[in-house]
Amino acid sequence: MQTFSKSFTQQEPLPEAAIEAAVAIMRSGRLHRYNLAEGERGEAALLEQEFADSLGVAYCLACASGGYAMQIALRASGLAPGDKVLCNAFTLSPVPGSIHGAGGVPVLVDIQDDTTVDLDDLRRAAEESGARFFLLSHMRGHIGDMEAIVELCDELGILLIEDCAHTMGATWRGRPSGSFGQVGCFSTQTYKHLNSGEGGLLTTDDPEVMRRAVILSGSYMLFDRHLAAPEAESFGDVRLQTPNCSGRMDNLRAAVLRPQLAQLDDRRERWNRLYRVLEEGLGRQAPVTLIPRPPEEGFVGSSIQFRLPGLSRERIAAFVAGCERRGIPLKWYGREEPEDYTSRYDSWRYLDGMRPVPNTEKVLATLCDLRIPLTFDAQDCAEIVQLVGEALQESE
Ligand SMILES: *Cc1c(COP(=O)(O)O)cnc(C)c1O
């Protein structure tokens, strides 16, 4: 049997410029973001400034992880212990985890067949729960109708926070993902669009949210060393009334991210070329239903999803096993037990009293997912299409 030999979890090496910047920081010994020489601005502060500019927003805070960014986004936005927070039921475990960590209570919202949030159910969930916050994941890079989402949140008096772990570099009608909500949260963990091992970025145009976020992240009284934050003089009482929940990013991580940020547009083009090969090839297999990509969406194709709505669980299980034998670790969201990075809302057992989300249940039962690392080329993607096709036939 022909098998695919490359790894789906092997990322590219860091660019030489990133390696050089990292070595320079290590030589200087000034790894802590606030440890600056006279007149030095610091890698973390420069990264924040460059990322805010790339998104067209006023403020950016670099922090320890994407999950941490979401936690302090909620706290800085005024979440009080016990407050309900809406989140789409198709998301990753750090989302309910960050709500939980901030003292909130997740309220699941159903999705549509295209995996984006169901606005009718968002309205119902908001009215039933009285939630004032919506932590929206653009899960696996699929962006819902942002104008309609923002309009509904405004109408319901709900504060929108975007989880852009899978949409860094993506747009909706030309506007960057993460700039629609009150706060945008990004991850620079190895498997996302920029790689610093771990790391997160929080963006906002709201000065009060930003002041609180800076203090929450553990700035001590050194907030004047930020370049993409409100004036130091404006911190007033906030600096005394906000707890320090240490979670800063260091200069080493920021140094390896800045040269990568400069490559983000190029990475998007490369990802999308690979994505189109897989999309076109997989779309030709009869039982496969692709997730449509609306023209408003400027996506980053770092993974691909498809549904197999006509197939039984047994047939899908056989198909997934056939892919595995061919060296293709296809993820199936319909599996009973969470596996690897994938988990479903029903494996977050610490949440009680979950709302029913029947369409999420239905969609996940046949939803499959493949990562697309940039270490692949178009030829690899063509080979994957062929092997997936063989596994589908074999499972008949
Ligand atoms: C990875 C991820 C996060 C969190 O990122 P970390 O940096 O790992 O904390 C949040 N949401 C989604 C959808 C993710 O995939």
mmCIF file of N, CA and C in Angstrom, residues 87 91-102 104-106 108 343-354:
data_model
loop_
_atom_site.group_PDB
_atom_site.id
_atom_site.type_symbol
_atom_site.label_atom_id
_atom_site.label_comp_id
_atom_site.label_asym_id
_atom_site.label_seq_id
_atom_site.Cartn_x
_atom_site.Cartn_y
_atom_site.Cartn_z
ATOM 1 N N CYS A 87 -20.465 31.086 23.969
ATOM 2 C CA CYS A 87 -19.387 30.680 23.055
ATOM 3 C C CYS A 87 -19.938 29.638 22.090
ATOM 4 N N THR A 91 -15.607 24.585 19.171
ATOM 5 C CA THR A 91 -14.412 25.357 19.468
ATOM 6 C C THR A 91 -13.403 24.429 20.115
ATOM 7 N N LEU A 92 -12.290 24.993 20.574
ATOM 8 C CA LEU A 92 -11.259 24.175 21.202
ATOM 9 C C LEU A 92 -11.320 24.366 22.723
ATOM 10 N N SER A 93 -10.813 23.381 23.456
ATOM 11 C CA SER A 93 -10.946 23.391 24.920
ATOM 12 C C SER A 93 -10.403 24.645 25.622
ATOM 13 N N PRO A 94 -9.378 25.364 25.100
ATOM 14 C CA PRO A 94 -8.950 26.580 25.827
ATOM 15 C C PRO A 94 -10.018 27.672 25.883
ATOM 16 N N VAL A 95 -11.050 27.573 25.032
ATOM 17 C CA VAL A 95 -12.089 28.616 25.059
ATOM 18 C C VAL A 95 -12.971 28.477 26.301
ATOM 19 N N PRO A 96 -13.655 27.325 26.492
ATOM 20 C CA PRO A 96 -14.383 27.188 27.763
ATOM 21 C C PRO A 96 -13.425 27.285 28.947
ATOM 22 N N GLY A 97 -12.192 26.804 28.753
ATOM 23 C CA GLY A 97 -11.208 26.864 29.852
ATOM 24 C C GLY A 97 -10.897 28.293 30.262
ATOM 25 N N SER A 98 -10.794 29.188 29.303
ATOM 26 C CA SER A 98 -10.469 30.577 29.662
ATOM 27 C C SER A 98 -11.670 31.252 30.312
ATOM 28 N N ILE A 99 -12.870 30.914 29.873
ATOM 29 C CA ILE A 99 -14.074 31.480 30.513
ATOM 30 C C ILE A 99 -14.118 31.013 31.965
ATOM 31 N N HIS A 100 -13.924 29.720 32.142
ATOM 32 C CA HIS A 100 -13.903 29.118 33.468
ATOM 33 C C HIS A 100 -12.821 29.769 34.335
ATOM 34 N N GLY A 101 -11.624 29.925 33.761
ATOM 35 C CA GLY A 101 -10.500 30.498 34.499
ATOM 36 C C GLY A 101 -10.754 31.935 34.928
ATOM 37 N N ALA A 102 -11.532 32.661 34.133
ATOM 38 C CA ALA A 102 -11.837 34.052 34.475
ATOM 39 C C ALA A 102 -13.012 34.140 35.449
ATOM 40 N N GLY A 104 -16.073 32.924 34.792
ATOM 41 C CA GLY A 104 -17.334 32.965 34.065
ATOM 42 C C GLY A 104 -17.937 31.577 33.882
ATOM 43 N N VAL A 105 -19.132 31.548 33.316
ATOM 44 C CA VAL A 105 -19.839 30.288 33.074
ATOM 45 C C VAL A 105 -20.153 30.195 31.584
ATOM 46 N N PRO A 106 -19.540 29.220 30.870
ATOM 47 C CA PRO A 106 -19.788 29.122 29.430
ATOM 48 C C PRO A 106 -21.231 28.727 29.113
ATOM 49 N N LEU A 108 -23.206 27.436 25.764
ATOM 50 C CA LEU A 108 -22.932 27.006 24.387
ATOM 51 C C LEU A 108 -23.975 27.542 23.410
ATOM 52 N N SER A 343 -11.242 18.109 20.721
ATOM 53 C CA SER A 343 -12.167 17.650 21.747
ATOM 54 C C SER A 343 -13.490 18.304 21.429
ATOM 55 N N ARG A 344 -14.568 17.701 21.916
ATOM 56 C CA ARG A 344 -15.898 18.224 21.623
ATOM 57 C C ARG A 344 -16.495 18.794 22.880
ATOM 58 N N TYR A 345 -17.526 19.587 22.704
ATOM 59 C CA TYR A 345 -18.152 20.229 23.860
ATOM 60 C C TYR A 345 -18.590 19.212 24.905
ATOM 61 N N ASP A 346 -18.971 17.998 24.461
ATOM 62 C CA ASP A 346 -19.464 17.043 25.463
ATOM 63 C C ASP A 346 -18.323 16.364 26.224
ATOM 64 N N SER A 347 -17.060 16.698 25.871
ATOM 65 C CA SER A 347 -15.973 16.172 26.713
ATOM 66 C C SER A 347 -15.538 17.205 27.755
ATOM 67 N N TRP A 348 -16.185 18.354 27.800
ATOM 68 C CA TRP A 348 -15.881 19.344 28.848
ATOM 69 C C TRP A 348 -16.869 19.128 29.988
ATOM 70 N N ARG A 349 -16.615 18.040 30.725
ATOM 71 C CA ARG A 349 -17.614 17.572 31.706
ATOM 72 C C ARG A 349 -17.714 18.474 32.923
ATOM 73 N N TYR A 350 -16.746 19.386 33.108
ATOM 74 C CA TYR A 350 -16.827 20.277 34.269
ATOM 75 C C TYR A 350 -17.899 21.347 34.067
ATOM 76 N N LEU A 351 -18.389 21.469 32.828
ATOM 77 C CA LEU A 351 -19.487 22.402 32.586
ATOM 78 C C LEU A 351 -20.777 21.690 32.957
ATOM 79 N N ASP A 352 -21.616 22.325 33.796
ATOM 80 C CA ASP A 352 -22.896 21.639 33.992
ATOM 81 C C ASP A 352 -24.042 22.450 33.412
ATOM 82 N N GLY A 353 -25.147 21.765 33.223
ATOM 83 C CA GLY A 353 -26.335 22.403 32.675
ATOM 84 C C GLY A 353 -26.118 22.970 31.285
ATOM 85 N N MET A 354 -25.442 22.212 30.410
ATOM 86 C CA MET A 354 -25.208 22.694 29.051
ATOM 87 C C MET A 354 -26.504 22.739 28.247
#
